[in-house]
Amino acid sequence: MAEAAVEQEDKKGKSEEPVPKLILTSSPHQLSPDSIERIMWTVVLSLAPASLAGLYFFGLSALYVLIVSVCSTMAAEAIYQKLSGVKSTVTDGSAAVTGLLIGLTLPPGSPWWVSVIGGFFAIIICKQLYGGLGFNPFNPALMSRVFLLIAFPLQMTTWPMPSPLFSGIDASTGATPLGKLQVARLTGKGIGKAAELNIWDAFIGNLGGSIGEVSAIALLIGAAYLIYKQYITWHIPVSMIGTVMIFSGIFWMIDPSKYVNPVFHLFTGSLIIGAFFMATDMVTCPVTLKGQLLFGFGCGLITVIIRMWGGYPEGVSFAIVLMNIVSPLIDRYLRPVRYGAIKAGSR
């Protein structure tokens, strides 16, 4: 009986799996019940105010651009994954977010094929060829915008002026505030009237520009919702916008006849949508908070340099893409000390 009992205990011991007391895994760690689908569709919801503002000020031409852009990215993702035999992720919302961001950064009334090319370029070249969501080193929507700016400059810089719904104003085209500023700067005649900006119009979105970048109040409402949901933090947006405001303010105080004030930089172009909705991309920005502050500083500094002395009137897209390149290096050199380890030089 004793031998049988011992044999039974041995079998019981072999059948039971050892219970690990300490689990070590690499990041990312899931700390909340949020899923990719929930996060992505929440981002889409947060962009609704900016989308509605664009539809109000630019009408059906803006609606067509947004629909074609979103349909293009979702179709590109579905086609690529079907041909490559990969499980479809088209309903997780990531392709829809990319398409919506592309559409919001396009001029209202831009040709349909610009949205299609931009959507396929973003999904296939900038996302799927790297392995899909989570493996792309650059923000796909921003890379697509940079590509479109370089490849189709005419279509990407033809700006319809606002013609709000029910206003009876006929559609017309004109330069954006940053475009006027660049022309004045390059002609060497001083910024003059190009520096004039109606702050209220810029705040609500009643000025020329891309569909989703003109209304500051609409973008800030969506950004506040993302911060409330804790899907983004303040570090990158505040660092990026603060850097633009500080450096532009310094040069404005030195020579106001040559440089515009910081408020002009804040409410024109894609600074707000870039700082809150693109630079904060979870995949392509640094992980640590110190790294995010440095990342935002770099985005802001490059934006100021391009706006003041560059060949393009707007520098936000180029700045974020360039900082995406150094994001892994920032993570490497600003990584926190491992738990239990002693920081070098602290002895």
Coordinates of C-alpha atoms in Angstrom, one line a residue:
M1 CA 0.0 0.0 0.0
A2 CA 2.8 2.4 0.9
E3 CA 4.5 1.8 -2.5
A4 CA 1.3 2.4 -4.3
A5 CA 0.8 5.6 -2.4
V6 CA 4.3 6.8 -3.3
E7 CA 3.7 5.9 -7.0
Q8 CA 0.5 7.8 -7.0
E9 CA 2.1 10.9 -5.5
D10 CA 4.9 10.7 -8.1
K11 CA 2.3 10.6 -11.0
K12 CA 0.4 13.5 -9.4
G13 CA 3.6 15.5 -9.2
K14 CA 4.5 14.9 -12.8
S15 CA 1.1 15.8 -14.1
E16 CA 0.9 19.2 -12.4
E17 CA 2.5 22.1 -14.2
P18 CA 4.9 24.2 -12.0
V19 CA 3.3 27.5 -11.0
P20 CA 5.7 30.4 -12.0
K21 CA 6.2 32.8 -9.2
L22 CA 7.7 35.6 -11.4
I23 CA 6.8 36.2 -15.0
L24 CA 9.2 38.2 -17.2
T25 CA 8.0 39.4 -20.6
S26 CA 9.0 42.1 -23.0
S27 CA 6.7 45.2 -23.6
P28 CA 4.0 46.0 -24.5
H29 CA 2.2 44.8 -21.4
Q30 CA -1.6 44.8 -21.4
L31 CA -2.6 46.8 -18.3
S32 CA -6.2 47.5 -19.2
P33 CA -9.1 45.8 -21.0
D34 CA -8.7 48.2 -24.0
S35 CA -8.3 46.5 -27.3
I36 CA -6.9 47.6 -30.6
E37 CA -10.4 47.9 -32.0
R38 CA -11.6 50.0 -29.1
I39 CA -8.7 52.3 -29.3
M40 CA -8.8 52.8 -33.0
W41 CA -12.5 53.4 -33.2
T42 CA -12.2 55.8 -30.3
V43 CA -9.6 57.8 -32.3
V44 CA -12.1 57.8 -35.2
L45 CA -14.7 59.2 -32.9
S46 CA -12.3 61.8 -31.6
L47 CA -11.7 63.1 -35.1
A48 CA -15.4 63.5 -35.7
P49 CA -15.5 67.2 -34.6
A50 CA -12.7 68.1 -37.0
S51 CA -14.4 66.2 -39.8
L52 CA -17.8 67.9 -39.2
A53 CA -16.1 71.3 -39.1
G54 CA -14.4 70.5 -42.4
L55 CA -17.8 69.4 -43.9
Y56 CA -19.4 72.6 -42.7
F57 CA -16.8 75.0 -44.1
F58 CA -16.0 73.1 -47.3
G59 CA -19.2 71.2 -48.1
L60 CA -19.7 68.0 -50.1
S61 CA -16.2 68.3 -51.8
A62 CA -14.7 67.6 -48.4
L63 CA -17.1 64.7 -47.8
Y64 CA -16.1 63.0 -51.0
V65 CA -12.4 63.3 -50.1
L66 CA -13.0 61.7 -46.7
I67 CA -15.1 58.9 -48.0
V68 CA -12.6 58.0 -50.8
S69 CA -9.6 58.2 -48.5
V70 CA -11.2 55.8 -45.9
C71 CA -12.5 53.4 -48.5
S72 CA -9.1 53.3 -50.2
T73 CA -7.1 52.4 -47.1
M74 CA -9.6 49.8 -46.0
A75 CA -9.6 48.3 -49.5
A76 CA -5.8 48.3 -49.7
E77 CA -5.6 46.5 -46.4
A78 CA -8.2 43.9 -47.4
I79 CA -6.7 43.3 -50.8
Y80 CA -3.1 43.0 -49.5
Q81 CA -4.0 40.6 -46.7
K82 CA -6.2 38.5 -49.0
L83 CA -3.4 38.1 -51.6
S84 CA -0.7 37.4 -48.9
G85 CA -2.9 34.9 -47.0
V86 CA -2.8 36.9 -43.8
K87 CA -5.8 37.1 -41.5
S88 CA -7.8 40.2 -42.3
T89 CA -7.6 43.0 -39.7
V90 CA -9.6 45.5 -41.8
T91 CA -12.3 45.8 -39.2
D92 CA -9.9 46.7 -36.3
G93 CA -10.2 50.4 -37.2
S94 CA -6.5 51.0 -37.9
A95 CA -6.9 51.3 -41.6
A96 CA -9.9 53.6 -41.1
V97 CA -7.9 55.8 -38.8
T98 CA -5.1 56.1 -41.4
G99 CA -7.6 56.8 -44.2
L100 CA -9.4 59.5 -42.1
L101 CA -6.1 61.2 -41.2
I102 CA -5.1 61.2 -44.9
G103 CA -8.4 62.7 -45.9
L104 CA -8.3 65.4 -43.2
T105 CA -4.8 66.5 -44.4
L106 CA -5.9 66.8 -48.0
P107 CA -7.3 70.0 -49.6
P108 CA -11.0 69.8 -50.0
G109 CA -11.9 69.1 -53.6
S110 CA -8.6 67.3 -54.3
P111 CA -8.9 64.7 -57.2
W112 CA -10.2 61.3 -56.1
W113 CA -7.1 59.5 -57.5
V114 CA -4.9 61.5 -55.0
S115 CA -6.9 59.9 -52.1
V116 CA -6.6 56.5 -53.7
I117 CA -2.9 56.7 -54.3
G118 CA -2.3 58.1 -50.9
G119 CA -4.4 55.3 -49.3
F120 CA -2.7 52.5 -51.0
F121 CA 0.8 54.0 -50.5
A122 CA 0.1 54.4 -46.7
I123 CA -1.2 50.9 -46.2
I124 CA 0.9 48.8 -48.5
I125 CA 4.3 50.6 -48.6
C126 CA 4.3 52.2 -45.2
K127 CA 2.5 49.5 -43.1
Q128 CA 2.0 46.0 -44.5
L129 CA 5.4 45.6 -46.1
Y130 CA 6.9 46.2 -42.6
G131 CA 4.7 43.5 -41.1
G132 CA 1.4 45.3 -40.4
L133 CA 0.2 47.3 -37.4
G134 CA 2.8 47.6 -34.7
F135 CA 5.8 47.1 -36.9
N136 CA 5.7 50.2 -39.1
P137 CA 8.6 52.6 -38.2
F138 CA 6.8 55.7 -39.7
N139 CA 3.3 57.0 -39.3
P140 CA 1.6 55.7 -42.5
A141 CA -0.7 58.7 -42.9
L142 CA 2.1 61.2 -42.6
M143 CA 4.4 59.3 -44.9
S144 CA 1.5 59.3 -47.4
R145 CA 1.0 63.0 -47.1
V146 CA 4.8 63.7 -47.6
F147 CA 4.8 61.4 -50.7
L148 CA 1.7 63.2 -52.1
L149 CA 3.2 66.6 -51.4
I150 CA 6.4 65.8 -53.3
A151 CA 4.7 63.8 -56.2
F152 CA 1.6 66.0 -56.8
P153 CA 2.5 69.5 -55.6
L154 CA -0.2 71.2 -57.7
Q155 CA -3.1 69.1 -56.5
M156 CA -1.8 69.2 -52.9
T157 CA -1.5 73.0 -52.8
T158 CA -4.8 74.1 -54.5
W159 CA -6.8 75.4 -51.6
P160 CA -10.6 76.1 -51.9
M161 CA -11.7 79.0 -49.6
P162 CA -14.4 78.2 -47.0
S163 CA -17.9 78.4 -48.3
P164 CA -20.0 77.4 -45.2
L165 CA -23.2 75.5 -45.7
F166 CA -26.3 77.6 -46.3
S167 CA -24.1 80.8 -46.6
G168 CA -24.6 81.2 -50.4
I169 CA -20.9 81.9 -50.9
D170 CA -19.6 80.5 -54.2
A171 CA -16.5 78.3 -53.9
S172 CA -13.2 79.9 -54.8
T173 CA -9.5 79.1 -54.4
G174 CA -6.8 81.1 -52.6
A175 CA -3.6 80.8 -50.6
T176 CA -3.5 79.6 -47.0
P177 CA -2.1 81.9 -44.3
L178 CA 1.2 79.9 -44.4
G179 CA 1.3 80.0 -48.2
K180 CA 0.9 83.8 -48.2
L181 CA 3.6 84.1 -45.6
Q182 CA 6.0 81.9 -47.6
V183 CA 5.5 84.0 -50.8
A184 CA 6.1 87.2 -48.8
R185 CA 9.2 85.7 -47.2
L186 CA 10.7 84.4 -50.5
T187 CA 10.1 87.7 -52.4
G188 CA 12.1 89.5 -49.7
K189 CA 9.6 92.4 -49.3
G190 CA 8.8 91.7 -45.7
I191 CA 5.8 89.8 -44.3
G192 CA 3.5 92.8 -44.3
K193 CA -0.2 91.9 -44.6
A194 CA 0.7 88.2 -44.8
A195 CA 1.1 88.3 -41.1
E196 CA -2.4 89.5 -40.5
L197 CA -4.7 86.7 -39.1
N198 CA -8.3 86.9 -37.8
I199 CA -7.8 84.8 -34.6
W200 CA -11.5 84.0 -34.3
D201 CA -11.8 82.7 -37.9
A202 CA -8.6 80.6 -37.3
F203 CA -10.1 79.3 -34.0
I204 CA -13.3 78.1 -35.5
G205 CA -11.9 77.1 -38.9
N206 CA -13.1 79.8 -41.3
L207 CA -9.9 79.9 -43.4
G208 CA -8.3 78.1 -46.2
G209 CA -6.4 74.9 -45.6
S210 CA -6.7 71.1 -45.4
I211 CA -10.1 69.7 -44.4
G212 CA -9.2 68.7 -40.9
E213 CA -6.6 71.2 -39.9
V214 CA -8.5 74.5 -40.0
S215 CA -10.7 74.3 -36.9
A216 CA -8.6 74.6 -33.7
I217 CA -11.6 74.3 -31.4
A218 CA -12.8 71.1 -33.1
L219 CA -9.4 69.5 -32.9
L220 CA -8.9 70.4 -29.3
I221 CA -12.3 68.9 -28.4
G222 CA -11.2 65.6 -29.9
A223 CA -7.8 65.8 -28.3
A224 CA -9.3 66.4 -24.9
Y225 CA -11.4 63.2 -25.3
L226 CA -8.3 61.2 -26.2
I227 CA -6.5 62.5 -23.1
Y228 CA -9.6 61.8 -21.0
K229 CA -9.5 58.2 -22.3
Q230 CA -5.8 58.1 -21.5
Y231 CA -5.0 57.0 -25.0
I232 CA -2.5 59.9 -25.3
T233 CA -0.6 62.0 -22.8
W234 CA 0.2 65.7 -22.7
H235 CA 3.9 65.2 -23.1
I236 CA 4.4 65.2 -26.9
P237 CA 1.7 67.8 -27.8
V238 CA 2.8 70.3 -25.1
S239 CA 6.5 69.8 -25.9
M240 CA 5.9 70.2 -29.6
I241 CA 3.6 73.2 -29.5
G242 CA 5.5 74.8 -26.7
T243 CA 8.8 74.5 -28.7
V244 CA 7.1 76.1 -31.8
M245 CA 5.7 78.9 -29.6
I246 CA 8.9 79.7 -27.8
F247 CA 11.2 79.7 -30.8
S248 CA 8.8 81.6 -33.0
G249 CA 8.3 84.0 -30.2
I250 CA 12.0 84.7 -29.8
F251 CA 12.5 85.5 -33.5
W252 CA 9.3 87.5 -33.6
M253 CA 10.6 89.7 -30.7
I254 CA 13.9 90.1 -32.5
D255 CA 12.5 91.2 -35.8
P256 CA 8.6 91.4 -36.1
S257 CA 8.9 92.8 -39.6
K258 CA 10.4 89.5 -40.7
Y259 CA 8.8 86.9 -38.5
V260 CA 5.2 86.3 -37.5
N261 CA 4.0 86.0 -33.9
P262 CA 3.6 82.6 -32.1
V263 CA -0.2 82.7 -32.2
F264 CA -0.1 82.8 -36.0
H265 CA 2.0 79.6 -36.0
L266 CA -0.3 78.0 -33.5
F267 CA -3.6 78.5 -35.4
T268 CA -2.4 78.0 -39.0
G269 CA -1.3 74.8 -40.8
S270 CA -1.4 71.4 -39.2
L271 CA 0.4 72.1 -35.9
I272 CA -2.6 71.1 -33.7
I273 CA -3.7 68.0 -35.6
G274 CA -0.1 66.9 -36.0
A275 CA 0.8 67.4 -32.3
F276 CA -2.3 65.6 -30.9
F277 CA -3.3 63.0 -33.5
M278 CA -0.1 62.1 -35.5
A279 CA 3.0 62.7 -33.3
T280 CA 1.3 60.7 -30.5
D281 CA 1.0 57.5 -32.7
M282 CA 1.6 54.7 -30.2
V283 CA 3.7 52.7 -32.6
T284 CA 6.1 55.4 -33.9
C285 CA 6.7 57.6 -30.8
P286 CA 9.0 56.9 -27.9
V287 CA 7.8 54.8 -25.0
T288 CA 9.2 56.7 -22.1
L289 CA 7.8 60.1 -20.9
K290 CA 11.3 61.7 -21.1
G291 CA 11.6 60.3 -24.6
Q292 CA 8.2 61.7 -25.5
L293 CA 9.2 65.2 -24.3
L294 CA 12.4 65.0 -26.4
F295 CA 10.5 63.7 -29.4
G296 CA 8.0 66.6 -29.1
F297 CA 10.8 69.1 -28.8
G298 CA 12.4 67.8 -32.0
C299 CA 9.1 67.9 -33.9
G300 CA 8.6 71.5 -32.8
L301 CA 12.1 72.6 -33.6
I302 CA 12.1 71.1 -37.1
T303 CA 8.7 72.6 -37.7
V304 CA 9.9 76.1 -36.9
I305 CA 13.0 75.7 -39.0
I306 CA 11.0 74.6 -42.1
R307 CA 8.3 77.2 -41.6
M308 CA 10.9 80.0 -41.3
W309 CA 13.6 79.1 -43.7
G310 CA 12.4 76.0 -45.7
G311 CA 11.1 75.5 -49.2
Y312 CA 7.7 74.4 -48.0
P313 CA 5.3 76.7 -46.1
E314 CA 4.4 73.9 -43.7
G315 CA 6.8 71.6 -41.8
V316 CA 4.8 69.5 -39.4
S317 CA 4.6 66.4 -41.5
F318 CA 8.3 66.4 -42.4
A319 CA 9.2 67.1 -38.8
I320 CA 7.2 64.2 -37.3
V321 CA 8.5 61.7 -40.0
L322 CA 12.1 62.8 -39.4
M323 CA 11.6 62.3 -35.7
N324 CA 10.1 58.9 -36.3
I325 CA 13.6 57.9 -37.6
V326 CA 15.3 58.7 -34.3
S327 CA 12.5 57.4 -32.1
P328 CA 14.2 54.0 -31.6
L329 CA 17.4 55.8 -30.6
I330 CA 15.6 57.9 -28.1
D331 CA 14.1 54.8 -26.5
R332 CA 17.5 53.2 -26.4
Y333 CA 19.3 56.1 -24.7
L334 CA 16.5 57.2 -22.4
R335 CA 15.3 53.8 -21.3
P336 CA 14.7 53.6 -17.5
V337 CA 17.0 51.6 -15.2
R338 CA 15.9 48.0 -14.9
Y339 CA 14.1 47.0 -11.7
G340 CA 16.8 46.2 -9.1
A341 CA 19.7 47.4 -11.2
I342 CA 22.0 50.2 -10.1
K343 CA 22.2 53.2 -12.4
A344 CA 25.7 53.7 -13.9
G345 CA 27.7 56.4 -12.1
S346 CA 25.4 56.5 -9.1
R347 CA 28.0 54.8 -6.8

